[in-house]
Amino acid sequence: MRKIEKVGEYTRTRQPLLTYKQTVADCFDLARLYWKDLLLFKANGVPIEDLSIREFYEYIKSIRYVKDPYRKEHVSRPKILLERANTDHPFDCDDRSILSLSFFLLQNNLKGKKFKTRLAVTGRYGVPKHIYVEFKDENNLESQWTPYDCTYPWNNFGKTLYIPQFKRVFYEENHPVKKH
């Protein structure tokens, strides 16, 4: 994970993003390290751990999109993202990916589910511009990799926004936890 700076409750990366692969590693690291943050929050009065995967998707999708500051890639742990939801705190596709990965980790670790996840980095014009989670239910032999892209209000569960000209997928097991 890139070096992070904590300013009050606001967390930001201090080093510039050199490659989208850093964002992928940051997403995996922040989800693995802080997935239990989700236990502190409710969505519409319901503890997050009690939501179905579709209910969590709709909840995260309903949070206002706020792009990162110009030329800066900003990522935060789930607690900070949810505390600052619907404010001017950055809340874009990588932040939603961190929350989604965290939710699947919560389901696996506390609910006995067996979801496998990966991150998809895509681009419409042959360059990386977007990141989202894809999941597969290991308890269902017929389960296929399913997009879990809750970035925009018009996204649909299980569907992608566009057919990408650029797509790379990354698996958590290929990203060991980095010490920071």
PDB file of C-alpha atoms in Angstrom:
ATOM      1  CA  MET A   1       0.000   0.000   0.000  1.00  0.00           C
ATOM      2  CA  ARG A   2       1.249   3.461  -0.781  1.00  0.00           C
ATOM      3  CA  LYS A   3       2.194   5.577   2.220  1.00  0.00           C
ATOM      4  CA  ILE A   4      -0.893   7.205   3.672  1.00  0.00           C
ATOM      5  CA  GLU A   5      -1.296  10.344   5.681  1.00  0.00           C
ATOM      6  CA  LYS A   6      -3.934  10.806   8.349  1.00  0.00           C
ATOM      7  CA  VAL A   7      -5.183  14.344   8.841  1.00  0.00           C
ATOM      8  CA  GLY A   8      -7.755  14.152  11.640  1.00  0.00           C
ATOM      9  CA  GLU A   9     -10.180  11.519  10.437  1.00  0.00           C
ATOM     10  CA  TYR A  10      -9.322  12.253   6.806  1.00  0.00           C
ATOM     11  CA  THR A  11      -6.944   9.765   5.205  1.00  0.00           C
ATOM     12  CA  ARG A  12      -5.174  10.349   1.929  1.00  0.00           C
ATOM     13  CA  THR A  13      -2.267   8.969   0.022  1.00  0.00           C
ATOM     14  CA  ARG A  14       0.834  11.133   0.075  1.00  0.00           C
ATOM     15  CA  GLN A  15       2.549   9.771  -2.983  1.00  0.00           C
ATOM     16  CA  PRO A  16       1.281  10.234  -6.523  1.00  0.00           C
ATOM     17  CA  LEU A  17      -0.262   7.279  -8.255  1.00  0.00           C
ATOM     18  CA  LEU A  18       2.197   5.883 -10.768  1.00  0.00           C
ATOM     19  CA  THR A  19       0.077   3.016 -12.110  1.00  0.00           C
ATOM     20  CA  TYR A  20      -3.448   1.672 -11.772  1.00  0.00           C
ATOM     21  CA  LYS A  21      -1.913  -1.445 -10.208  1.00  0.00           C
ATOM     22  CA  GLN A  22      -1.199   0.629  -7.094  1.00  0.00           C
ATOM     23  CA  THR A  23      -4.905   1.381  -6.792  1.00  0.00           C
ATOM     24  CA  VAL A  24      -5.656  -2.345  -7.104  1.00  0.00           C
ATOM     25  CA  ALA A  25      -3.184  -3.150  -4.303  1.00  0.00           C
ATOM     26  CA  ASP A  26      -4.569  -0.329  -2.121  1.00  0.00           C
ATOM     27  CA  CYS A  27      -8.134  -1.605  -2.569  1.00  0.00           C
ATOM     28  CA  PHE A  28      -7.188  -5.148  -1.575  1.00  0.00           C
ATOM     29  CA  ASP A  29      -5.103  -3.945   1.387  1.00  0.00           C
ATOM     30  CA  LEU A  30      -7.703  -1.537   2.789  1.00  0.00           C
ATOM     31  CA  ALA A  31     -10.483  -4.129   2.504  1.00  0.00           C
ATOM     32  CA  ARG A  32      -8.401  -6.884   4.135  1.00  0.00           C
ATOM     33  CA  LEU A  33      -7.173  -4.683   6.945  1.00  0.00           C
ATOM     34  CA  TYR A  34     -10.430  -2.883   7.753  1.00  0.00           C
ATOM     35  CA  TRP A  35     -13.425  -4.996   6.642  1.00  0.00           C
ATOM     36  CA  LYS A  36     -14.649  -5.086  10.255  1.00  0.00           C
ATOM     37  CA  ASP A  37     -15.311  -1.328   9.988  1.00  0.00           C
ATOM     38  CA  LEU A  38     -18.596  -2.300   8.309  1.00  0.00           C
ATOM     39  CA  LEU A  39     -19.852  -3.702  11.631  1.00  0.00           C
ATOM     40  CA  LEU A  40     -20.081  -0.135  12.942  1.00  0.00           C
ATOM     41  CA  PHE A  41     -22.697   0.992  10.413  1.00  0.00           C
ATOM     42  CA  LYS A  42     -26.314   0.588   9.432  1.00  0.00           C
ATOM     43  CA  ALA A  43     -27.976   1.099   6.073  1.00  0.00           C
ATOM     44  CA  ASN A  44     -31.484   2.487   6.398  1.00  0.00           C
ATOM     45  CA  GLY A  45     -31.619   1.250  10.012  1.00  0.00           C
ATOM     46  CA  VAL A  46     -30.370  -2.268   9.204  1.00  0.00           C
ATOM     47  CA  PRO A  47     -26.912  -3.411  10.340  1.00  0.00           C
ATOM     48  CA  ILE A  48     -24.739  -3.753   7.240  1.00  0.00           C
ATOM     49  CA  GLU A  49     -23.828  -7.335   8.138  1.00  0.00           C
ATOM     50  CA  ASP A  50     -27.527  -8.267   7.823  1.00  0.00           C
ATOM     51  CA  LEU A  51     -27.897  -6.963   4.261  1.00  0.00           C
ATOM     52  CA  SER A  52     -28.037  -9.274   1.265  1.00  0.00           C
ATOM     53  CA  ILE A  53     -25.446  -8.727  -1.444  1.00  0.00           C
ATOM     54  CA  ARG A  54     -28.086  -6.988  -3.581  1.00  0.00           C
ATOM     55  CA  GLU A  55     -29.226  -4.748  -0.684  1.00  0.00           C
ATOM     56  CA  PHE A  56     -25.625  -3.727   0.024  1.00  0.00           C
ATOM     57  CA  TYR A  57     -25.118  -3.031  -3.685  1.00  0.00           C
ATOM     58  CA  GLU A  58     -28.170  -0.750  -3.769  1.00  0.00           C
ATOM     59  CA  TYR A  59     -27.083   1.011  -0.573  1.00  0.00           C
ATOM     60  CA  ILE A  60     -23.570   1.775  -1.857  1.00  0.00           C
ATOM     61  CA  LYS A  61     -24.934   2.757  -5.268  1.00  0.00           C
ATOM     62  CA  SER A  62     -27.248   5.291  -3.579  1.00  0.00           C
ATOM     63  CA  ILE A  63     -24.332   7.217  -2.035  1.00  0.00           C
ATOM     64  CA  ARG A  64     -23.420  10.349  -3.968  1.00  0.00           C
ATOM     65  CA  TYR A  65     -20.500  10.006  -6.375  1.00  0.00           C
ATOM     66  CA  VAL A  66     -17.642  12.420  -5.658  1.00  0.00           C
ATOM     67  CA  LYS A  67     -14.609  12.255  -7.925  1.00  0.00           C
ATOM     68  CA  ASP A  68     -11.065  12.410  -6.600  1.00  0.00           C
ATOM     69  CA  PRO A  69      -9.233  15.751  -6.598  1.00  0.00           C
ATOM     70  CA  TYR A  70      -7.611  16.560  -9.932  1.00  0.00           C
ATOM     71  CA  ARG A  71      -4.617  14.303 -10.653  1.00  0.00           C
ATOM     72  CA  LYS A  72      -4.767  12.634  -7.229  1.00  0.00           C
ATOM     73  CA  GLU A  73      -5.903   9.111  -6.481  1.00  0.00           C
ATOM     74  CA  HIS A  74      -7.610   9.077  -3.109  1.00  0.00           C
ATOM     75  CA  VAL A  75      -8.558   5.938  -1.178  1.00  0.00           C
ATOM     76  CA  SER A  76      -9.754   5.453   2.405  1.00  0.00           C
ATOM     77  CA  ARG A  77     -10.679   2.681   4.799  1.00  0.00           C
ATOM     78  CA  PRO A  78     -14.376   1.715   5.009  1.00  0.00           C
ATOM     79  CA  LYS A  79     -14.989   3.581   8.289  1.00  0.00           C
ATOM     80  CA  ILE A  80     -13.921   6.906   6.818  1.00  0.00           C
ATOM     81  CA  LEU A  81     -15.811   6.306   3.590  1.00  0.00           C
ATOM     82  CA  LEU A  82     -19.089   5.567   5.370  1.00  0.00           C
ATOM     83  CA  GLU A  83     -18.698   8.319   7.967  1.00  0.00           C
ATOM     84  CA  ARG A  84     -18.209  10.835   5.170  1.00  0.00           C
ATOM     85  CA  ALA A  85     -20.724   9.383   2.703  1.00  0.00           C
ATOM     86  CA  ASN A  86     -22.846  11.996   0.911  1.00  0.00           C
ATOM     87  CA  THR A  87     -20.397  14.807   1.715  1.00  0.00           C
ATOM     88  CA  ASP A  88     -17.683  16.281  -0.478  1.00  0.00           C
ATOM     89  CA  HIS A  89     -15.228  13.569   0.611  1.00  0.00           C
ATOM     90  CA  PRO A  90     -14.014  11.644  -2.464  1.00  0.00           C
ATOM     91  CA  PHE A  91     -16.244   8.637  -3.115  1.00  0.00           C
ATOM     92  CA  ASP A  92     -15.625   7.147  -6.542  1.00  0.00           C
ATOM     93  CA  CYS A  93     -15.225   3.710  -8.109  1.00  0.00           C
ATOM     94  CA  ASP A  94     -12.151   2.657  -6.110  1.00  0.00           C
ATOM     95  CA  ASP A  95     -13.832   3.615  -2.817  1.00  0.00           C
ATOM     96  CA  ARG A  96     -16.912   1.597  -3.729  1.00  0.00           C
ATOM     97  CA  SER A  97     -14.624  -1.294  -4.651  1.00  0.00           C
ATOM     98  CA  ILE A  98     -13.032  -1.152  -1.184  1.00  0.00           C
ATOM     99  CA  LEU A  99     -16.472  -1.254   0.432  1.00  0.00           C
ATOM    100  CA  SER A 100     -17.635  -4.081  -1.828  1.00  0.00           C
ATOM    101  CA  LEU A 101     -14.532  -6.189  -1.162  1.00  0.00           C
ATOM    102  CA  SER A 102     -15.003  -5.497   2.563  1.00  0.00           C
ATOM    103  CA  PHE A 103     -18.622  -6.632   2.401  1.00  0.00           C
ATOM    104  CA  PHE A 104     -17.693  -9.917   0.720  1.00  0.00           C
ATOM    105  CA  LEU A 105     -14.973 -10.474   3.342  1.00  0.00           C
ATOM    106  CA  LEU A 106     -17.560  -9.838   6.060  1.00  0.00           C
ATOM    107  CA  GLN A 107     -19.914 -12.364   4.446  1.00  0.00           C
ATOM    108  CA  ASN A 108     -17.138 -14.967   4.219  1.00  0.00           C
ATOM    109  CA  ASN A 109     -15.700 -14.430   7.691  1.00  0.00           C
ATOM    110  CA  LEU A 110     -18.866 -13.873   9.735  1.00  0.00           C
ATOM    111  CA  LYS A 111     -21.672 -15.471   7.763  1.00  0.00           C
ATOM    112  CA  GLY A 112     -19.897 -18.598   6.521  1.00  0.00           C
ATOM    113  CA  LYS A 113     -20.342 -17.705   2.858  1.00  0.00           C
ATOM    114  CA  LYS A 114     -17.777 -18.627   0.220  1.00  0.00           C
ATOM    115  CA  PHE A 115     -17.589 -15.733  -2.170  1.00  0.00           C
ATOM    116  CA  LYS A 116     -14.517 -15.375  -4.333  1.00  0.00           C
ATOM    117  CA  THR A 117     -13.767 -11.849  -5.511  1.00  0.00           C
ATOM    118  CA  ARG A 118     -11.537 -10.123  -7.968  1.00  0.00           C
ATOM    119  CA  LEU A 119     -11.034  -6.568  -9.142  1.00  0.00           C
ATOM    120  CA  ALA A 120     -11.665  -5.602 -12.741  1.00  0.00           C
ATOM    121  CA  VAL A 121      -9.904  -2.564 -14.172  1.00  0.00           C
ATOM    122  CA  THR A 122     -11.535  -1.434 -17.392  1.00  0.00           C
ATOM    123  CA  GLY A 123     -11.474   1.324 -19.952  1.00  0.00           C
ATOM    124  CA  ARG A 124     -13.712   2.331 -22.758  1.00  0.00           C
ATOM    125  CA  TYR A 125     -10.962   3.465 -25.121  1.00  0.00           C
ATOM    126  CA  GLY A 126      -8.162   1.012 -24.490  1.00  0.00           C
ATOM    127  CA  VAL A 127      -6.790   2.688 -21.350  1.00  0.00           C
ATOM    128  CA  PRO A 128      -7.593   1.965 -17.671  1.00  0.00           C
ATOM    129  CA  LYS A 129     -10.173   4.379 -16.242  1.00  0.00           C
ATOM    130  CA  HIS A 130     -12.515   2.364 -14.008  1.00  0.00           C
ATOM    131  CA  ILE A 131     -12.373  -0.298 -11.289  1.00  0.00           C
ATOM    132  CA  TYR A 132     -15.063  -2.530  -9.799  1.00  0.00           C
ATOM    133  CA  VAL A 133     -15.504  -5.887  -8.055  1.00  0.00           C
ATOM    134  CA  GLU A 134     -16.574  -9.131  -9.665  1.00  0.00           C
ATOM    135  CA  PHE A 135     -17.726 -12.024  -7.488  1.00  0.00           C
ATOM    136  CA  LYS A 136     -18.472 -15.713  -7.711  1.00  0.00           C
ATOM    137  CA  ASP A 137     -20.332 -17.886  -5.188  1.00  0.00           C
ATOM    138  CA  GLU A 138     -18.087 -20.883  -4.516  1.00  0.00           C
ATOM    139  CA  ASN A 139     -21.057 -22.750  -2.964  1.00  0.00           C
ATOM    140  CA  ASN A 140     -22.836 -22.706  -6.318  1.00  0.00           C
ATOM    141  CA  LEU A 141     -21.131 -24.857  -8.961  1.00  0.00           C
ATOM    142  CA  GLU A 142     -22.914 -22.942 -11.726  1.00  0.00           C
ATOM    143  CA  SER A 143     -21.836 -19.528 -10.429  1.00  0.00           C
ATOM    144  CA  GLN A 144     -20.092 -17.297 -12.958  1.00  0.00           C
ATOM    145  CA  TRP A 145     -18.022 -14.166 -12.382  1.00  0.00           C
ATOM    146  CA  THR A 146     -20.624 -11.432 -11.838  1.00  0.00           C
ATOM    147  CA  PRO A 147     -19.965  -7.681 -12.053  1.00  0.00           C
ATOM    148  CA  TYR A 148     -20.611  -5.821  -8.787  1.00  0.00           C
ATOM    149  CA  ASP A 149     -20.214  -2.263 -10.029  1.00  0.00           C
ATOM    150  CA  CYS A 150     -22.151   0.057  -7.727  1.00  0.00           C
ATOM    151  CA  THR A 151     -20.427   3.246  -8.889  1.00  0.00           C
ATOM    152  CA  TYR A 152     -23.312   5.180 -10.423  1.00  0.00           C
ATOM    153  CA  PRO A 153     -27.062   5.366  -9.691  1.00  0.00           C
ATOM    154  CA  TRP A 154     -27.867   4.065 -13.180  1.00  0.00           C
ATOM    155  CA  ASN A 155     -25.760   0.908 -12.839  1.00  0.00           C
ATOM    156  CA  ASN A 156     -27.605  -2.407 -12.735  1.00  0.00           C
ATOM    157  CA  PHE A 157     -26.736  -5.340 -10.486  1.00  0.00           C
ATOM    158  CA  GLY A 158     -24.775  -7.984 -12.380  1.00  0.00           C
ATOM    159  CA  LYS A 159     -24.117  -5.799 -15.417  1.00  0.00           C
ATOM    160  CA  THR A 160     -21.274  -3.613 -16.636  1.00  0.00           C
ATOM    161  CA  LEU A 161     -21.681  -0.047 -17.875  1.00  0.00           C
ATOM    162  CA  TYR A 162     -20.077  -0.703 -21.241  1.00  0.00           C
ATOM    163  CA  ILE A 163     -18.160  -3.301 -23.204  1.00  0.00           C
ATOM    164  CA  PRO A 164     -14.567  -2.420 -22.365  1.00  0.00           C
ATOM    165  CA  GLN A 165     -11.773  -2.171 -24.887  1.00  0.00           C
ATOM    166  CA  PHE A 166      -9.382  -2.524 -21.951  1.00  0.00           C
ATOM    167  CA  LYS A 167      -9.911  -5.054 -19.162  1.00  0.00           C
ATOM    168  CA  ARG A 168      -7.533  -6.620 -16.639  1.00  0.00           C
ATOM    169  CA  VAL A 169      -8.575  -8.688 -13.641  1.00  0.00           C
ATOM    170  CA  PHE A 170      -6.684  -9.032 -10.378  1.00  0.00           C
ATOM    171  CA  TYR A 171      -7.068 -11.659  -7.667  1.00  0.00           C
ATOM    172  CA  GLU A 172      -6.510 -11.053  -3.978  1.00  0.00           C
ATOM    173  CA  GLU A 173      -4.231 -14.058  -3.583  1.00  0.00           C
ATOM    174  CA  ASN A 174      -1.808 -12.368  -5.998  1.00  0.00           C
ATOM    175  CA  HIS A 175      -1.609  -9.313  -3.746  1.00  0.00           C
ATOM    176  CA  PRO A 176      -0.084 -10.189  -0.382  1.00  0.00           C
ATOM    177  CA  VAL A 177      -0.657  -7.703   2.437  1.00  0.00           C
ATOM    178  CA  LYS A 178       1.965  -5.000   2.403  1.00  0.00           C
ATOM    179  CA  LYS A 179       3.376  -3.665   5.654  1.00  0.00           C
ATOM    180  CA  HIS A 180       3.129   0.099   5.983  1.00  0.00           C
TER     181      HIS A 180
END
